[in-house]
mmCIF file of C-alpha atoms in Angstrom:
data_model
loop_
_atom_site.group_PDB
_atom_site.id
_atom_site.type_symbol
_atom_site.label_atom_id
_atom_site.label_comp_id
_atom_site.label_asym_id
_atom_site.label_seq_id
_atom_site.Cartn_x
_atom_site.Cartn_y
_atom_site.Cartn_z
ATOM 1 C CA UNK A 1 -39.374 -26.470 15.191
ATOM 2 C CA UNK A 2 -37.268 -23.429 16.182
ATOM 3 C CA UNK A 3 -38.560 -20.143 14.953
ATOM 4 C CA UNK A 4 -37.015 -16.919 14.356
ATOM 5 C CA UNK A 5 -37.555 -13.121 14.519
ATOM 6 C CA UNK A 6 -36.069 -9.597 13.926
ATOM 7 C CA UNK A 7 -35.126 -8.325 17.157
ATOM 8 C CA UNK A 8 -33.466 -4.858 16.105
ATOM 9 C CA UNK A 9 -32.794 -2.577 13.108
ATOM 10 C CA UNK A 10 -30.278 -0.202 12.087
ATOM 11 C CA UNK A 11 -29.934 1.918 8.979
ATOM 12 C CA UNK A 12 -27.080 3.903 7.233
ATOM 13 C CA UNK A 13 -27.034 6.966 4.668
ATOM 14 C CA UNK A 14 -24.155 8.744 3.555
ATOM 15 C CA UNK A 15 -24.207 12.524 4.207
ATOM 16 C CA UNK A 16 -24.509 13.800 0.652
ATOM 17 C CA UNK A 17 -27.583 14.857 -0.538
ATOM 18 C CA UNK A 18 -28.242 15.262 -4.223
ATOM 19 C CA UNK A 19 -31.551 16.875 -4.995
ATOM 20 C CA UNK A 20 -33.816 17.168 -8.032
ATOM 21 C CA UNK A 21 -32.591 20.784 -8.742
ATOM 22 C CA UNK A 22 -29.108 19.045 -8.255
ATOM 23 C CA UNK A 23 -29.901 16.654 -11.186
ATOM 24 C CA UNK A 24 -31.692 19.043 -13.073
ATOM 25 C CA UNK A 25 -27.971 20.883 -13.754
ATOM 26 C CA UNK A 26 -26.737 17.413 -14.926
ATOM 27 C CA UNK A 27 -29.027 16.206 -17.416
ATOM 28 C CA UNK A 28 -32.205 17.176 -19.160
ATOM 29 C CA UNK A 29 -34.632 17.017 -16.224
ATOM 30 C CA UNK A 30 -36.608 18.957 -13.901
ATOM 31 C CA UNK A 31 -37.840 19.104 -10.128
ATOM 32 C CA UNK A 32 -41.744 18.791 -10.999
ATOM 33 C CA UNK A 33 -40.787 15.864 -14.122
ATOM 34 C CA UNK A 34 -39.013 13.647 -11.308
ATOM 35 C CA UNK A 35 -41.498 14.542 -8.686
ATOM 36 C CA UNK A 36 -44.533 14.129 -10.709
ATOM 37 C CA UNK A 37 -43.215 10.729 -12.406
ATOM 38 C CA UNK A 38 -41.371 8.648 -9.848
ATOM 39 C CA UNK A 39 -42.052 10.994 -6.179
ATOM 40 C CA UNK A 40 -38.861 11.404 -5.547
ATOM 41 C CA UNK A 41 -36.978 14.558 -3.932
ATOM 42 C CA UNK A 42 -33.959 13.742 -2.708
ATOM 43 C CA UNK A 43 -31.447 10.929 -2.800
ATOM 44 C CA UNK A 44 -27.953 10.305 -0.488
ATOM 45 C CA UNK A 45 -25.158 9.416 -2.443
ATOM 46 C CA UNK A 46 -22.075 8.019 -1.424
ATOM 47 C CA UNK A 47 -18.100 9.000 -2.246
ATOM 48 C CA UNK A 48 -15.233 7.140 -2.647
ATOM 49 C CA UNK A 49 -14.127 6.892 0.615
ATOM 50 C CA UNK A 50 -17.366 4.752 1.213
ATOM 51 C CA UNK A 51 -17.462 1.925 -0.357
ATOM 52 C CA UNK A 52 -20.852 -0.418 0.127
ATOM 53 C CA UNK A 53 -19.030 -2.666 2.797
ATOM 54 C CA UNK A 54 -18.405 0.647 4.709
ATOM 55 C CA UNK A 55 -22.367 1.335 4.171
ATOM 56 C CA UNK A 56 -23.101 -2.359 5.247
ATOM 57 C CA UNK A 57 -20.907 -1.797 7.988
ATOM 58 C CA UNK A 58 -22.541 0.912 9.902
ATOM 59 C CA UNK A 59 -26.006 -0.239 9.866
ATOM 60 C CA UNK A 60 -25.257 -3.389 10.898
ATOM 61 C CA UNK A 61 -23.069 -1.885 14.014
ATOM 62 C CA UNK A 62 -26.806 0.213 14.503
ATOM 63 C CA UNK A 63 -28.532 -2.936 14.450
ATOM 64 C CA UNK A 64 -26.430 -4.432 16.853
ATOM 65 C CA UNK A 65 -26.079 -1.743 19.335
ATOM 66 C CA UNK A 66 -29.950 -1.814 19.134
ATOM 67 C CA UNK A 67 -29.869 -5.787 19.900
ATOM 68 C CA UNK A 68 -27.586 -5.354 22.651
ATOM 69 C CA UNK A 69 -25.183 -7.915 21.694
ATOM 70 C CA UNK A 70 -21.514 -8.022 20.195
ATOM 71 C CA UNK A 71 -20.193 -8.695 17.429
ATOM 72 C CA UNK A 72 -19.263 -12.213 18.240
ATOM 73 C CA UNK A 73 -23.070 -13.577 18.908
ATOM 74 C CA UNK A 74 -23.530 -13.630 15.887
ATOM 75 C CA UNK A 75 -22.969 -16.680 13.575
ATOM 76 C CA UNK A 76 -24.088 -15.773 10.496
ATOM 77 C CA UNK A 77 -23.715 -12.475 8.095
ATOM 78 C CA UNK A 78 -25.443 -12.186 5.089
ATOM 79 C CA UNK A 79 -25.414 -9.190 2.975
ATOM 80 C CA UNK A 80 -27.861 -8.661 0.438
ATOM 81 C CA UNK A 81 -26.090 -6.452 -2.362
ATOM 82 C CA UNK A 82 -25.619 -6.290 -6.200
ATOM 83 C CA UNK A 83 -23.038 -3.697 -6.286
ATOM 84 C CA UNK A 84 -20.282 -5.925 -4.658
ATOM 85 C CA UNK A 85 -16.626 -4.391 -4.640
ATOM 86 C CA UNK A 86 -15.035 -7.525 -5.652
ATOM 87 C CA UNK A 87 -15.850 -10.992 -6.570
ATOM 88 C CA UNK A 88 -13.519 -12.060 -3.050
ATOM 89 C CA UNK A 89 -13.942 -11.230 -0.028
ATOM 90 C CA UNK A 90 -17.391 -11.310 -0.844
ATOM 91 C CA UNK A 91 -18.838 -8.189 1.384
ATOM 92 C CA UNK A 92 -20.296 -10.326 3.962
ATOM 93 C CA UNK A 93 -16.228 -11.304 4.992
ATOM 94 C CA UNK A 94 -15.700 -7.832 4.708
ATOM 95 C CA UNK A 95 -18.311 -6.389 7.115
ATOM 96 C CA UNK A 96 -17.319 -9.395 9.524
ATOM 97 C CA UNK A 97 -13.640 -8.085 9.784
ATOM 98 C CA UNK A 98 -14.573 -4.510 9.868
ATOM 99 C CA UNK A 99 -16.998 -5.492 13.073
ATOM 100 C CA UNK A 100 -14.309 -7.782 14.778
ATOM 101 C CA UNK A 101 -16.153 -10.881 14.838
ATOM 102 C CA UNK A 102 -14.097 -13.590 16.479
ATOM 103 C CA UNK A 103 -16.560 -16.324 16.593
ATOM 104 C CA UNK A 104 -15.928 -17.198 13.040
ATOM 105 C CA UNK A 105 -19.578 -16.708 11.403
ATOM 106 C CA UNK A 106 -20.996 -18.067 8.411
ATOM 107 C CA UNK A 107 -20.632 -15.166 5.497
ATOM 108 C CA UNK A 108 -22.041 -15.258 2.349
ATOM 109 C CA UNK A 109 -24.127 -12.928 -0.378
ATOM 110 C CA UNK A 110 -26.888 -12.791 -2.036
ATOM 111 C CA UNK A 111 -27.436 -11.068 -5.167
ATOM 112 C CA UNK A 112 -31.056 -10.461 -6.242
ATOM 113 C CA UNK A 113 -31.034 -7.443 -6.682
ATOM 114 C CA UNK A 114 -34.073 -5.103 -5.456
ATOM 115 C CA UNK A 115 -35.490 -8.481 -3.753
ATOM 116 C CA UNK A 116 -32.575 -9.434 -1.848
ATOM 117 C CA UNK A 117 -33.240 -8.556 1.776
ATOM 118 C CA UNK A 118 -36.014 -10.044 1.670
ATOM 119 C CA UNK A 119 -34.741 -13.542 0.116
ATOM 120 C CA UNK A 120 -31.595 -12.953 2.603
ATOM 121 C CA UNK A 121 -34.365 -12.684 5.816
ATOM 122 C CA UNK A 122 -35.658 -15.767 4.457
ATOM 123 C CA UNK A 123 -32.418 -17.216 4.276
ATOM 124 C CA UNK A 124 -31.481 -16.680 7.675
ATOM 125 C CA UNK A 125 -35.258 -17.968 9.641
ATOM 126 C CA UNK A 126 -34.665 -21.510 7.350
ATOM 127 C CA UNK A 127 -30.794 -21.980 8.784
ATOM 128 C CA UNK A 128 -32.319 -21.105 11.802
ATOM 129 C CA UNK A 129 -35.084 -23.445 11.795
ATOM 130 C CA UNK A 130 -32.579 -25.990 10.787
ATOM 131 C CA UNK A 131 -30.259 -25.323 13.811
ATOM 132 C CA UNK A 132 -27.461 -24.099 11.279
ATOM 133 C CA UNK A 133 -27.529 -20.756 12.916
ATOM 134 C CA UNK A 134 -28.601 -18.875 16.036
ATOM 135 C CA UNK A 135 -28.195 -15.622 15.671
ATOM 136 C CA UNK A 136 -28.220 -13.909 12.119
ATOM 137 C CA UNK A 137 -26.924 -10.654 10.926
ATOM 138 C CA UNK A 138 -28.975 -9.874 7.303
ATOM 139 C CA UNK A 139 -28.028 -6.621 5.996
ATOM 140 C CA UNK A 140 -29.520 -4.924 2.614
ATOM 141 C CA UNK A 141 -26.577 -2.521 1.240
ATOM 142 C CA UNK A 142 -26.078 -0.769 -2.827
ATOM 143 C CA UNK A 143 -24.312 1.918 -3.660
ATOM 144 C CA UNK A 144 -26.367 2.232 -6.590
ATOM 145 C CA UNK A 145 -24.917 6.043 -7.899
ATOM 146 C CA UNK A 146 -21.769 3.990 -8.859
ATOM 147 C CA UNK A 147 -23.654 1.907 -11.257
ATOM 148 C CA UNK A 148 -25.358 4.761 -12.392
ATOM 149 C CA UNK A 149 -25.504 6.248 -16.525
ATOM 150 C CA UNK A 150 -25.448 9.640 -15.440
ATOM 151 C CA UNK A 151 -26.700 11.206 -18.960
ATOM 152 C CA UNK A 152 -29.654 8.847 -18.403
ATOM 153 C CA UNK A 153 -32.483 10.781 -17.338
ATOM 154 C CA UNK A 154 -35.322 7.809 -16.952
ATOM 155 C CA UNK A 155 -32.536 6.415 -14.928
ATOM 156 C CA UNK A 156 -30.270 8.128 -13.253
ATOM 157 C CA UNK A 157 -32.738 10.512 -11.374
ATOM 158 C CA UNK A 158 -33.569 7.170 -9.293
ATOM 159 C CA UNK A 159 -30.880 5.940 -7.682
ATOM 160 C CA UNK A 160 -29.170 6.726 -4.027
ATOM 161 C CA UNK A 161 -27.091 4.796 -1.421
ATOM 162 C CA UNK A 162 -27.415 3.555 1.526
ATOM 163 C CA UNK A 163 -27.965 0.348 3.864
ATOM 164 C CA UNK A 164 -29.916 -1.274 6.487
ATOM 165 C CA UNK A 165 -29.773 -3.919 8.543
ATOM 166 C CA UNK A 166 -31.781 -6.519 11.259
ATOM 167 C CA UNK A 167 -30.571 -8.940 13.798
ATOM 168 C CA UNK A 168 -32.416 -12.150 13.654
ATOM 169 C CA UNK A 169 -32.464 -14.333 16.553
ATOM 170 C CA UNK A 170 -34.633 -17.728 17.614
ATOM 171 C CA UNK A 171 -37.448 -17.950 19.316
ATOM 172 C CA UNK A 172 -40.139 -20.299 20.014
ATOM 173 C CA UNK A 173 -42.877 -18.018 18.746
ATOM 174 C CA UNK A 174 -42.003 -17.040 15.132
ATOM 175 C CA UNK A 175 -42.014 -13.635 14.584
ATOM 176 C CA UNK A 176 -41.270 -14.098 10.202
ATOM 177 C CA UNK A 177 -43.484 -15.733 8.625
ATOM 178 C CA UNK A 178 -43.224 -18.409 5.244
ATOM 179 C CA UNK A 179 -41.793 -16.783 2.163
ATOM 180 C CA UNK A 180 -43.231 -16.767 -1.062
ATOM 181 C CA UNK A 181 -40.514 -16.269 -3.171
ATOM 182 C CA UNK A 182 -40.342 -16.510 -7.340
ATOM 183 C CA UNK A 183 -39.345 -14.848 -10.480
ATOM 184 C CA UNK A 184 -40.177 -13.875 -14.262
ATOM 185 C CA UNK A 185 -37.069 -15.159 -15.680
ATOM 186 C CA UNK A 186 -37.635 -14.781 -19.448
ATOM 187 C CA UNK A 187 -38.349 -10.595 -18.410
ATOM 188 C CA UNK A 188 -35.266 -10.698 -16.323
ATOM 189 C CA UNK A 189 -33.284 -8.308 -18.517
ATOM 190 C CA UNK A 190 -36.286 -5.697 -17.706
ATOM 191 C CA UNK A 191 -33.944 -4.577 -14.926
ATOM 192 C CA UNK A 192 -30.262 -4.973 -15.560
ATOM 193 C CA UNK A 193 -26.805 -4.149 -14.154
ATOM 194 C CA UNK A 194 -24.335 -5.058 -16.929
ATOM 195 C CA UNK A 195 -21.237 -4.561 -19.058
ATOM 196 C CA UNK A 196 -17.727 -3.475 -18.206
ATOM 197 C CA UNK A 197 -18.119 -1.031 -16.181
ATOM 198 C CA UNK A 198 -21.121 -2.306 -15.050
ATOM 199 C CA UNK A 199 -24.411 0.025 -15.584
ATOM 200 C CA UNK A 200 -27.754 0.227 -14.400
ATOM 201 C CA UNK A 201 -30.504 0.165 -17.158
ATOM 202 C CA UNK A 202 -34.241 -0.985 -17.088
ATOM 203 C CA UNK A 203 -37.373 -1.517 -19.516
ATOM 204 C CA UNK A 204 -39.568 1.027 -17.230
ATOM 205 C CA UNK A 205 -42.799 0.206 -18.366
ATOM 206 C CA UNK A 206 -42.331 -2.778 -18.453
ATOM 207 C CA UNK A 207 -41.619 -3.315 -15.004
ATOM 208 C CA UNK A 208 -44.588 -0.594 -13.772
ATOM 209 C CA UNK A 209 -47.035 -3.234 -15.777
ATOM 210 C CA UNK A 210 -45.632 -6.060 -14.049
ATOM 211 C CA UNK A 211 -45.194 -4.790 -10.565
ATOM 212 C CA UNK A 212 -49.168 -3.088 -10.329
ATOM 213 C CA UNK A 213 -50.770 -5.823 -12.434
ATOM 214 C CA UNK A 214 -49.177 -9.133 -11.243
ATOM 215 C CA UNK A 215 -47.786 -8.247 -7.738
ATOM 216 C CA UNK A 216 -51.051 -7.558 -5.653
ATOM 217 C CA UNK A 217 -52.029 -10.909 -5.171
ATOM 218 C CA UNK A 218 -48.832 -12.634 -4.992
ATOM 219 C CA UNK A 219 -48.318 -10.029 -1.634
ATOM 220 C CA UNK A 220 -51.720 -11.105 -0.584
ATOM 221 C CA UNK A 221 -50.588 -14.676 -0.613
ATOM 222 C CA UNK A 222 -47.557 -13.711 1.480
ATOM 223 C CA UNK A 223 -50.461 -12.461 4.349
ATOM 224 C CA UNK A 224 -52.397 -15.744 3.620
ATOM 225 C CA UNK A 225 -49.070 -17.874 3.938
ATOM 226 C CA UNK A 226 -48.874 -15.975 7.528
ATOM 227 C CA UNK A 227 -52.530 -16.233 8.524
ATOM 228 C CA UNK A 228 -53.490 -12.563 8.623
ATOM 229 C CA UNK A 229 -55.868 -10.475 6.636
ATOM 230 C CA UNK A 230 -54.341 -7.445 4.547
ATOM 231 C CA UNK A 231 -56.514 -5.402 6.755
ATOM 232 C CA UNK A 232 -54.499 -6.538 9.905
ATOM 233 C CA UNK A 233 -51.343 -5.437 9.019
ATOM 234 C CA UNK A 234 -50.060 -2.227 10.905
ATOM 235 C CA UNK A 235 -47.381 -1.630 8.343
ATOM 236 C CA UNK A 236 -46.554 -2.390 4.286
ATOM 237 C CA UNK A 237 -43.035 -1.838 3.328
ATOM 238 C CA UNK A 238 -42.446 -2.395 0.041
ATOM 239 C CA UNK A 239 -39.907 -1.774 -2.236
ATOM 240 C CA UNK A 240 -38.967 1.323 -2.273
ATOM 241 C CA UNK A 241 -38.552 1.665 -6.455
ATOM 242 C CA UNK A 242 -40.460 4.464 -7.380
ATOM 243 C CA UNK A 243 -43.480 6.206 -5.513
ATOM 244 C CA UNK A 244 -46.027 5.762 -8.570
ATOM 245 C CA UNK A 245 -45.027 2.337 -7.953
ATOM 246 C CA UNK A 246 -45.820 1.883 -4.231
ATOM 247 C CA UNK A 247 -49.022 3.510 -3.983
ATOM 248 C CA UNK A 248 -51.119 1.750 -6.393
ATOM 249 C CA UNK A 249 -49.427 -1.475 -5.178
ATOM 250 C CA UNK A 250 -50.425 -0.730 -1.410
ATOM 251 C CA UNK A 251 -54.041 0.094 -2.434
ATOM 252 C CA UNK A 252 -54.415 -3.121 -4.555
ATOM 253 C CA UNK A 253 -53.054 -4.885 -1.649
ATOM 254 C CA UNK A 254 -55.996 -3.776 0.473
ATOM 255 C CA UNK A 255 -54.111 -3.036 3.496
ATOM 256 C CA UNK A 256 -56.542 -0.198 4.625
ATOM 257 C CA UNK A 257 -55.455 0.113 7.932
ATOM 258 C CA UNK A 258 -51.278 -0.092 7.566
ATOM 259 C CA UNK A 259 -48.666 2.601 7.217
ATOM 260 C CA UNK A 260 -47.371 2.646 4.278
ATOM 261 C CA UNK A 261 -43.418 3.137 3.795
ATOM 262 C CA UNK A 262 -42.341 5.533 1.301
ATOM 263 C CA UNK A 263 -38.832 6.504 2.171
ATOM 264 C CA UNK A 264 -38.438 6.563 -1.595
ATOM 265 C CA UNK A 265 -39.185 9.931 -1.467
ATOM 266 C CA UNK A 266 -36.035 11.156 0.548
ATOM 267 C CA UNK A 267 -34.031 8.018 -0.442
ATOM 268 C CA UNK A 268 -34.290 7.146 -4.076
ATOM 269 C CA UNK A 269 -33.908 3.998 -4.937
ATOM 270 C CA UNK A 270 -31.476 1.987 -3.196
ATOM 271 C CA UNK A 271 -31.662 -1.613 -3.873
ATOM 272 C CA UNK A 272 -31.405 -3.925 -1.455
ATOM 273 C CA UNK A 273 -31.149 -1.595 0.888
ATOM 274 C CA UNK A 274 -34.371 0.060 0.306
ATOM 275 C CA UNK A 275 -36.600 -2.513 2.448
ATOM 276 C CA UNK A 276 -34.726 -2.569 5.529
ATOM 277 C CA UNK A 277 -33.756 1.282 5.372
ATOM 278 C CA UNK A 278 -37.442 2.112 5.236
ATOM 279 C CA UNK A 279 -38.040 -0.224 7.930
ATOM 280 C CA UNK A 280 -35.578 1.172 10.515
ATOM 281 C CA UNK A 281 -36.673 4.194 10.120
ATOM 282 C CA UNK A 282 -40.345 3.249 10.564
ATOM 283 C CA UNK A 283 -39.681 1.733 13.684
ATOM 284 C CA UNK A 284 -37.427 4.113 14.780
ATOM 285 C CA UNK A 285 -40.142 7.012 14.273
ATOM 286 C CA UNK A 286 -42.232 4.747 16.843
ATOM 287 C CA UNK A 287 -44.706 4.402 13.626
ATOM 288 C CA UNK A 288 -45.074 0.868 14.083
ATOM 289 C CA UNK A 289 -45.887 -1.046 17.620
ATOM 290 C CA UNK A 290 -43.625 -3.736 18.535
ATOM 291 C CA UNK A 291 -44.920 -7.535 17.735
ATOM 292 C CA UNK A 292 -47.619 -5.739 15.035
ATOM 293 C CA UNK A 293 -47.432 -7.491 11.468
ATOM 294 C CA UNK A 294 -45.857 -5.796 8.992
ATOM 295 C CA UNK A 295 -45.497 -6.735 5.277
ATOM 296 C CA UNK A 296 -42.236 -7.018 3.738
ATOM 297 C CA UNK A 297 -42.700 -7.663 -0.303
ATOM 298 C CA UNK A 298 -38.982 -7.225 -2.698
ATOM 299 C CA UNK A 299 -39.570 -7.072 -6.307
ATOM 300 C CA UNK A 300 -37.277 -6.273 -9.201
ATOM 301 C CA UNK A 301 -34.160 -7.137 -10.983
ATOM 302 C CA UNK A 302 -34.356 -10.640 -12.779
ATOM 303 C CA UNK A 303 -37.928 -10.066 -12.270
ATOM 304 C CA UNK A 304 -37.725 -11.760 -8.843
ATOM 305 C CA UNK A 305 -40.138 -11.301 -6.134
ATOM 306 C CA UNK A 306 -39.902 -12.333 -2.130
ATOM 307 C CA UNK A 307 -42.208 -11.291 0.929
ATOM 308 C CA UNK A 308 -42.602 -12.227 4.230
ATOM 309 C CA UNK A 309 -44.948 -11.124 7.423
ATOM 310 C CA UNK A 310 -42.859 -10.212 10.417
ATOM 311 C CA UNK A 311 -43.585 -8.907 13.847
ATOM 312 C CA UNK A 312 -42.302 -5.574 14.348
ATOM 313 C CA UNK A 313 -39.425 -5.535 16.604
#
């Protein structure tokens, strides 16, 4: 059977920054209460002239340039997002006319939330494998300040925008391992994007006791799935929800010898895009060597989980 792998990355972040001393003029909040409960410092938020097609749309032109290929290789988008623009053109159509793709790809989205680049790389290795597809497009985008209850403070001084994306090719050596893929779905309204207009809210300890308690070894079943020890791995990206979050979850993991990605810091959340924006950058930085296995693990909204093993690109 046909495998597949990530053969290039690109990432996307709007220019504005908003900072904890930013937020802190907003609502009832301070630098060291943000820093010291969730890690994070800054956050890039987008404006209305960027829209999260627009977001999808540059890091996906990124990981294409980086591929060396056109638009038109490519025969199938997927766009992992929860913050869609409409219901039609769903955003994958959208970033396929913004790119000029002739060759009349497969587009469709995926909506789960935190999780969902990770369920849409898993996506795009099985139509792959099946000889649906040959060359894959999977891009993580949210602009998640939209969705955001500003006078929120447990909220609101998490979220930022922004987008990444991988090009996923076959090969005869698989470079993504078997997914192990799941949710909680009688805590799924422990993360939740609802109502008219649609807000972000979540039960927060809730999902910190689910994420450090029940999460290790369902990640260390990802690395068994791929037939490598935790201590092989040269990089964990996990993600990126909150930085109190991350590090316990990395040390449970017992990836001693890995990198650990925690563009949460300078990002904020940002959804779906969170896992390949941290990646990209990784890689990018020259932090990772190519072919090494890294650890991609999504948790979150619905309480859904996905990971998967991949060889750096």
């Amino acid at each position: 059977m046909t495998g597949s792998r990530v053969v290039a990355l690109g990432h996307y972040q709007p220019a504005k920054v908003l900072t904890n001393e930013d937020l802190a003029a907003m609502v009832d909040t301070t630098d060291e209460w943000i820093r010291s409960r969730v890690g994070i410092r800054t956050r890039h938020m987008a404006g209305p002239d960027e829209p999260v097609d627009e977001l999808a749309y540059q890091a996906a032109g990124k990981a294409l340039a980086g591929a060396g290929l056109t638009p038109d290789d490519i025969d199938l988008v997927l766009v992992a997002t929860s913050t869609a623009i409409d219901r039609s053109p769903n955003m994958a159509a959208r970033v396929a006319a913004k790119l000029g793709m002739g060759g009349g790809p497969a587009v469709m989205d995926i909506n789960v939330v935190c999780s969902g680049f990770t369920h849409a790389l898993a996506t795009a290795d099985h139509a792959i494998r099946a000889g649906s597809a040959t060359r894959a497009l999977v891009i993580g985008a949210d602009k998640m300040t939209e969705i955001t209850d500003w006078t929120d403070r447990t909220t609101c001084v998490l979220t930022g925008d922004g987008a990444g994306a991988a090009v996923v090719e076959a090969c005869e050596e698989p470079g993504i391992g078997p997914v192990l893929w799941g949710s909680v779905p009688e805590m799924g309204n422990a993360v939740r994007i609802e109502g008219s207009p649609p807000v972000f809210a979540q039960e927060g300890q809730s999902v910190y006791r689910w994420t450090t308690s029940q999460l290790p070894p369902l990640a260390r079943k990802v690395c068994e799935k791929a037939g490598v020890t935790p201590e092989e791995l040269a990089a964990v990206v996990l993600h990126q929800a909150n930085l109190r979050i991350i590090e316990p979850l990395a040390a449970k993991i017992g990836a001693v010898n890995a990198v650990v990605a925690r563009d949460v810091v300078e990002s904020g959340n940002t959804s779906a895009a969170s896992i390949p924006m941290a990646l990209s950058k990784l890689v990018q930085r020259g932090e990772i060597p190519s072919g090494a296995p890294v650890l991609l693990f999504g948790f979150g909204g619905n309480l859904s989980y996905a990971g998967q093993v991949i060889s750096c690109p």
